[in-house]
PDB file of C-alpha atoms in Angstrom:
ATOM      1  CA  THR A  46    -219.759 125.254-195.584  1.00  0.00           C
ATOM      2  CA  ASP A  47    -221.031 127.766-193.024  1.00  0.00           C
ATOM      3  CA  LEU A  48    -224.795 127.232-192.981  1.00  0.00           C
ATOM      4  CA  ARG A  49    -225.556 130.550-191.245  1.00  0.00           C
ATOM      5  CA  LYS A  50    -224.286 132.745-194.055  1.00  0.00           C
ATOM      6  CA  HIS A  51    -226.834 131.479-196.574  1.00  0.00           C
ATOM      7  CA  THR A  52    -230.406 132.669-196.808  1.00  0.00           C
ATOM      8  CA  LYS A  53    -233.168 130.118-197.252  1.00  0.00           C
ATOM      9  CA  ALA A  54    -233.536 130.921-200.985  1.00  0.00           C
ATOM     10  CA  ASN A  55    -229.802 130.741-201.572  1.00  0.00           C
ATOM     11  CA  ILE A  56    -229.560 127.431-199.740  1.00  0.00           C
ATOM     12  CA  GLY A  57    -232.050 125.857-202.138  1.00  0.00           C
ATOM     13  CA  LYS A  58    -230.036 127.045-205.145  1.00  0.00           C
ATOM     14  CA  LEU A  59    -226.761 125.938-203.590  1.00  0.00           C
ATOM     15  CA  VAL A  60    -228.108 122.473-202.785  1.00  0.00           C
ATOM     16  CA  GLY A  61    -229.459 122.240-206.338  1.00  0.00           C
ATOM     17  CA  ARG A  62    -226.022 123.096-207.730  1.00  0.00           C
ATOM     18  CA  TYR A  63    -224.314 120.480-205.549  1.00  0.00           C
ATOM     19  CA  LEU A  64    -226.827 117.803-206.529  1.00  0.00           C
ATOM     20  CA  SER A  65    -226.584 118.723-210.207  1.00  0.00           C
ATOM     21  CA  ALA A  66    -222.777 118.753-210.154  1.00  0.00           C
ATOM     22  CA  GLY A  67    -222.828 115.353-208.446  1.00  0.00           C
ATOM     23  CA  ASN A  68    -225.230 113.985-211.057  1.00  0.00           C
ATOM     24  CA  THR A  69    -223.089 115.277-213.914  1.00  0.00           C
ATOM     25  CA  ALA A  70    -219.922 113.803-212.411  1.00  0.00           C
ATOM     26  CA  PHE A  71    -221.696 110.495-211.829  1.00  0.00           C
ATOM     27  CA  LYS A  72    -222.766 110.316-215.491  1.00  0.00           C
ATOM     28  CA  ARG A  73    -219.104 110.897-216.473  1.00  0.00           C
ATOM     29  CA  ARG A  74    -218.091 108.116-214.044  1.00  0.00           C
ATOM     30  CA  ASP A  75    -216.106 110.636-212.025  1.00  0.00           C
ATOM     31  CA  TYR A  76    -217.179 109.025-208.774  1.00  0.00           C
ATOM     32  CA  ASP A  77    -214.859 111.012-206.493  1.00  0.00           C
ATOM     33  CA  THR A  78    -216.334 114.324-207.638  1.00  0.00           C
ATOM     34  CA  ALA A  79    -219.882 112.946-207.439  1.00  0.00           C
ATOM     35  CA  GLU A  80    -219.285 111.826-203.870  1.00  0.00           C
ATOM     36  CA  ARG A  81    -217.756 115.169-202.901  1.00  0.00           C
ATOM     37  CA  GLU A  82    -220.630 117.209-204.385  1.00  0.00           C
ATOM     38  CA  TRP A  83    -223.381 115.013-202.934  1.00  0.00           C
ATOM     39  CA  SER A  84    -221.663 115.107-199.541  1.00  0.00           C
ATOM     40  CA  LYS A  85    -221.790 118.919-199.663  1.00  0.00           C
ATOM     41  CA  ALA A  86    -225.522 118.766-200.459  1.00  0.00           C
ATOM     42  CA  ALA A  87    -226.079 116.345-197.554  1.00  0.00           C
ATOM     43  CA  GLU A  88    -224.867 119.028-195.134  1.00  0.00           C
ATOM     44  CA  PHE A  89    -228.088 120.969-195.750  1.00  0.00           C
ATOM     45  CA  ARG A  90    -231.493 119.827-194.536  1.00  0.00           C
ATOM     46  CA  GLN A  91    -233.043 120.573-197.968  1.00  0.00           C
ATOM     47  CA  GLY A  92    -230.656 118.219-199.771  1.00  0.00           C
ATOM     48  CA  ARG A  93    -230.017 115.571-197.143  1.00  0.00           C
ATOM     49  CA  VAL A  94    -232.533 112.922-198.258  1.00  0.00           C
ATOM     50  CA  LYS A  95    -231.737 113.074-201.970  1.00  0.00           C
ATOM     51  CA  ALA A  96    -227.975 113.375-201.433  1.00  0.00           C
ATOM     52  CA  LYS A  97    -227.859 110.416-199.029  1.00  0.00           C
ATOM     53  CA  ALA A  98    -229.885 108.307-201.485  1.00  0.00           C
ATOM     54  CA  ASN A  99    -227.456 109.229-204.279  1.00  0.00           C
ATOM     55  CA  LEU A 100    -224.459 108.455-202.050  1.00  0.00           C
ATOM     56  CA  ALA A 101    -225.913 105.056-201.107  1.00  0.00           C
ATOM     57  CA  LYS A 102    -226.471 104.252-204.796  1.00  0.00           C
ATOM     58  CA  LEU A 103    -222.937 105.400-205.624  1.00  0.00           C
ATOM     59  CA  HIS A 104    -221.367 103.263-202.902  1.00  0.00           C
ATOM     60  CA  LYS A 105    -223.349 100.225-204.022  1.00  0.00           C
ATOM     61  CA  ILE A 106    -222.444 100.688-207.702  1.00  0.00           C
ATOM     62  CA  THR A 107    -218.764 101.426-207.151  1.00  0.00           C
ATOM     63  CA  GLY A 108    -218.412  98.469-204.792  1.00  0.00           C
ATOM     64  CA  ASN A 109    -220.087  96.123-207.261  1.00  0.00           C
ATOM     65  CA  GLN A 110    -218.151  97.560-210.205  1.00  0.00           C
ATOM     66  CA  PHE A 111    -214.867  97.257-208.356  1.00  0.00           C
ATOM     67  CA  ARG A 112    -215.530  93.605-207.481  1.00  0.00           C
ATOM     68  CA  LYS A 113    -216.513  92.822-211.093  1.00  0.00           C
ATOM     69  CA  ASP A 114    -213.419  94.530-212.514  1.00  0.00           C
ATOM     70  CA  LEU A 115    -211.089  92.845-210.027  1.00  0.00           C
ATOM     71  CA  ALA A 116    -212.621  89.405-210.704  1.00  0.00           C
ATOM     72  CA  SER A 117    -212.433  90.022-214.455  1.00  0.00           C
ATOM     73  CA  ALA A 118    -208.786  91.056-214.173  1.00  0.00           C
ATOM     74  CA  LYS A 119    -207.854  87.958-212.169  1.00  0.00           C
ATOM     75  CA  ALA A 120    -209.712  85.671-214.608  1.00  0.00           C
ATOM     76  CA  ALA A 121    -207.982  87.279-217.605  1.00  0.00           C
ATOM     77  CA  LEU A 122    -204.625  86.936-215.857  1.00  0.00           C
ATOM     78  CA  LYS A 123    -205.204  83.201-215.314  1.00  0.00           C
ATOM     79  CA  LYS A 124    -205.988  82.853-219.039  1.00  0.00           C
ATOM     80  CA  HIS A 125    -202.781  84.770-219.890  1.00  0.00           C
ATOM     81  CA  ASP A 126    -204.916  87.477-221.522  1.00  0.00           C
ATOM     82  CA  TYR A 127    -202.630  90.240-220.341  1.00  0.00           C
ATOM     83  CA  VAL A 128    -204.148  93.138-222.287  1.00  0.00           C
ATOM     84  CA  ASN A 129    -207.637  92.545-220.863  1.00  0.00           C
ATOM     85  CA  ALA A 130    -206.184  91.895-217.402  1.00  0.00           C
ATOM     86  CA  ARG A 131    -204.308  95.216-217.535  1.00  0.00           C
ATOM     87  CA  ASN A 132    -207.430  97.077-218.659  1.00  0.00           C
ATOM     88  CA  ALA A 133    -209.586  95.489-215.929  1.00  0.00           C
ATOM     89  CA  PHE A 134    -207.021  96.280-213.213  1.00  0.00           C
ATOM     90  CA  ARG A 135    -206.934  99.879-214.468  1.00  0.00           C
ATOM     91  CA  ARG A 136    -210.734 100.104-214.320  1.00  0.00           C
ATOM     92  CA  ALA A 137    -210.690  98.699-210.775  1.00  0.00           C
ATOM     93  CA  LEU A 138    -208.108 101.296-209.759  1.00  0.00           C
ATOM     94  CA  GLY A 139    -210.310 103.975-211.301  1.00  0.00           C
ATOM     95  CA  VAL A 140    -212.970 103.062-208.748  1.00  0.00           C
ATOM     96  CA  GLU A 141    -210.658 102.347-205.787  1.00  0.00           C
ATOM     97  CA  PRO A 142    -207.291 104.023-206.507  1.00  0.00           C
ATOM     98  CA  ASN A 143    -205.610 102.815-203.300  1.00  0.00           C
ATOM     99  CA  ASN A 144    -206.622  99.156-203.434  1.00  0.00           C
ATOM    100  CA  VAL A 145    -203.519  97.025-202.820  1.00  0.00           C
ATOM    101  CA  ASP A 146    -204.801  93.956-204.728  1.00  0.00           C
ATOM    102  CA  ALA A 147    -205.506  96.008-207.845  1.00  0.00           C
ATOM    103  CA  LYS A 148    -202.172  97.862-207.619  1.00  0.00           C
ATOM    104  CA  ASN A 149    -200.213  94.628-207.180  1.00  0.00           C
ATOM    105  CA  GLY A 150    -202.175  92.957-209.966  1.00  0.00           C
ATOM    106  CA  LEU A 151    -201.459  95.804-212.372  1.00  0.00           C
ATOM    107  CA  THR A 152    -197.754  95.728-211.460  1.00  0.00           C
ATOM    108  CA  GLN A 153    -197.670  91.965-212.049  1.00  0.00           C
ATOM    109  CA  VAL A 154    -199.436  92.263-215.412  1.00  0.00           C
ATOM    110  CA  ASN A 155    -197.162  95.090-216.561  1.00  0.00           C
ATOM    111  CA  THR A 156    -194.111  92.986-215.690  1.00  0.00           C
ATOM    112  CA  LEU A 157    -195.514  89.984-217.563  1.00  0.00           C
ATOM    113  CA  ILE A 158    -196.326  92.147-220.581  1.00  0.00           C
ATOM    114  CA  SER A 159    -192.847  93.665-220.562  1.00  0.00           C
ATOM    115  CA  ASP A 160    -191.218  90.214-220.425  1.00  0.00           C
ATOM    116  CA  LYS A 161    -193.468  88.896-223.194  1.00  0.00           C
ATOM    117  CA  VAL A 162    -192.805  91.922-225.426  1.00  0.00           C
ATOM    118  CA  LYS A 163    -189.053  91.455-224.947  1.00  0.00           C
ATOM    119  CA  LYS A 164    -189.348  87.785-225.999  1.00  0.00           C
ATOM    120  CA  TYR A 165    -191.397  88.688-229.088  1.00  0.00           C
ATOM    121  CA  VAL A 166    -188.932  91.403-230.106  1.00  0.00           C
ATOM    122  CA  ASP A 167    -185.936  89.064-229.589  1.00  0.00           C
ATOM    123  CA  THR A 168    -187.644  86.329-231.626  1.00  0.00           C
ATOM    124  CA  GLY A 169    -188.547  88.844-234.335  1.00  0.00           C
ATOM    125  CA  ARG A 170    -184.987  90.147-234.438  1.00  0.00           C
ATOM    126  CA  ARG A 171    -183.587  86.599-234.865  1.00  0.00           C
ATOM    127  CA  ARG A 172    -186.105  85.830-237.603  1.00  0.00           C
ATOM    128  CA  PHE A 173    -185.334  89.125-239.334  1.00  0.00           C
ATOM    129  CA  GLU A 174    -181.592  88.361-239.283  1.00  0.00           C
ATOM    130  CA  ASP A 175    -182.284  84.852-240.633  1.00  0.00           C
ATOM    131  CA  GLY A 176    -184.275  86.329-243.535  1.00  0.00           C
ATOM    132  CA  ASP A 177    -187.681  85.101-242.317  1.00  0.00           C
ATOM    133  CA  LYS A 178    -189.517  88.370-242.912  1.00  0.00           C
ATOM    134  CA  LYS A 179    -193.007  86.893-242.504  1.00  0.00           C
ATOM    135  CA  GLY A 180    -192.091  85.269-239.177  1.00  0.00           C
ATOM    136  CA  ALA A 181    -190.349  88.446-238.025  1.00  0.00           C
ATOM    137  CA  ARG A 182    -193.405  90.526-238.896  1.00  0.00           C
ATOM    138  CA  GLY A 183    -195.623  88.170-236.887  1.00  0.00           C
ATOM    139  CA  SER A 184    -193.366  88.462-233.835  1.00  0.00           C
ATOM    140  CA  PHE A 185    -193.178  92.249-234.045  1.00  0.00           C
ATOM    141  CA  ASP A 186    -196.951  92.524-234.520  1.00  0.00           C
ATOM    142  CA  ALA A 187    -197.444  90.330-231.431  1.00  0.00           C
ATOM    143  CA  ALA A 188    -195.137  92.645-229.466  1.00  0.00           C
ATOM    144  CA  LEU A 189    -197.031  95.717-230.672  1.00  0.00           C
ATOM    145  CA  LYS A 190    -200.359  94.150-229.723  1.00  0.00           C
ATOM    146  CA  LEU A 191    -199.149  94.134-226.115  1.00  0.00           C
ATOM    147  CA  ASP A 192    -197.195  97.413-226.260  1.00  0.00           C
ATOM    148  CA  PRO A 193    -198.030  99.631-229.259  1.00  0.00           C
ATOM    149  CA  THR A 194    -195.296 102.115-228.277  1.00  0.00           C
ATOM    150  CA  ASN A 195    -192.396  99.634-228.296  1.00  0.00           C
ATOM    151  CA  ALA A 196    -189.627 101.430-230.189  1.00  0.00           C
ATOM    152  CA  ASP A 197    -187.724  98.288-231.259  1.00  0.00           C
ATOM    153  CA  ALA A 198    -190.772  96.553-232.731  1.00  0.00           C
ATOM    154  CA  ASN A 199    -191.863  99.743-234.494  1.00  0.00           C
ATOM    155  CA  SER A 200    -188.365 100.216-235.885  1.00  0.00           C
ATOM    156  CA  TYR A 201    -188.286  96.702-237.334  1.00  0.00           C
ATOM    157  CA  ILE A 202    -191.793  97.091-238.772  1.00  0.00           C
ATOM    158  CA  THR A 203    -190.512 100.223-240.492  1.00  0.00           C
ATOM    159  CA  ARG A 204    -187.608  98.250-241.956  1.00  0.00           C
ATOM    160  CA  LEU A 205    -189.916  95.445-243.085  1.00  0.00           C
ATOM    161  CA  THR A 206    -192.559  97.666-244.665  1.00  0.00           C
ATOM    162  CA  GLY A 207    -190.240 100.332-246.005  1.00  0.00           C
ATOM    163  CA  THR A 208    -192.407 103.099-244.590  1.00  0.00           C
ATOM    164  CA  GLU A 209    -191.487 105.758-242.118  1.00  0.00           C
ATOM    165  CA  PRO A 210    -193.314 105.683-238.787  1.00  0.00           C
ATOM    166  CA  HIS A 211    -195.131 108.928-239.567  1.00  0.00           C
ATOM    167  CA  ALA A 212    -196.441 107.431-242.837  1.00  0.00           C
ATOM    168  CA  ARG A 213    -198.152 104.563-240.993  1.00  0.00           C
ATOM    169  CA  ARG A 214    -201.188 104.849-238.883  1.00  0.00           C
ATOM    170  CA  ARG A 215    -202.647 102.312-236.516  1.00  0.00           C
ATOM    171  CA  VAL A 216    -206.200 101.181-237.058  1.00  0.00           C
ATOM    172  CA  ARG A 217    -207.909  99.498-234.119  1.00  0.00           C
ATOM    173  CA  GLN A 218    -209.891  96.466-235.311  1.00  0.00           C
ATOM    174  CA  VAL A 219    -210.519  94.740-232.008  1.00  0.00           C
ATOM    175  CA  PRO A 220    -209.457  95.846-228.546  1.00  0.00           C
ATOM    176  CA  GLY A 221    -205.729  95.378-228.227  1.00  0.00           C
ATOM    177  CA  ALA A 222    -205.146  94.401-231.885  1.00  0.00           C
ATOM    178  CA  LEU A 223    -203.356  96.867-234.117  1.00  0.00           C
ATOM    179  CA  VAL A 224    -202.893  96.839-237.861  1.00  0.00           C
ATOM    180  CA  HIS A 225    -200.547  99.162-239.729  1.00  0.00           C
ATOM    181  CA  ARG A 226    -201.919 100.832-242.834  1.00  0.00           C
ATOM    182  CA  LEU A 227    -200.690 103.511-245.161  1.00  0.00           C
ATOM    183  CA  PRO A 228    -202.803 106.647-245.212  1.00  0.00           C
ATOM    184  CA  ARG A 229    -205.064 107.112-248.237  1.00  0.00           C
ATOM    185  CA  ARG A 230    -203.810 109.449-250.903  1.00  0.00           C
ATOM    186  CA  ARG A 231    -205.992 112.383-251.779  1.00  0.00           C
ATOM    187  CA  LEU A 232    -207.059 112.635-255.370  1.00  0.00           C
ATOM    188  CA  GLY A 233    -207.097 115.896-257.187  1.00  0.00           C
TER     189      GLY A 233
END
């Protein structure tokens, strides 16, 4: 920003806009935008103190949040809690998008989830072919808990329940757990 082209009154308004935009972005957890807006405000003498204080707070919070998310992801991975590990790695990447540990961790978790889903679907398919509908349903539900979009598991659930995919809806009970329910019929 060229400081000379702004009058004193306009500079105050401009700094106020930058600080406000940074505050709004921070509340939305859009830390990149918050940092960018506060950095613009820090270029002006009128906004330097407040902007630098906000930037220091942001850097402290994002660093702490990143470390918490990364530690949480690694702990969940050790417990074979792949859904929570994936979510924690994603949160960590939201704070530090280029972090190699978080990227590698997410890749590892996605591979583990994919392998596990394949095993559940294969087990469900064998049980379905053997006539064990209850066991097949359990295997397909386990696959869908890890990957709700898995076409094979959804297809077999459709066969087992006799409903078309568009007639089912997923209801989230707990994070990562999905239950299939028919929509309510309207009376009248």
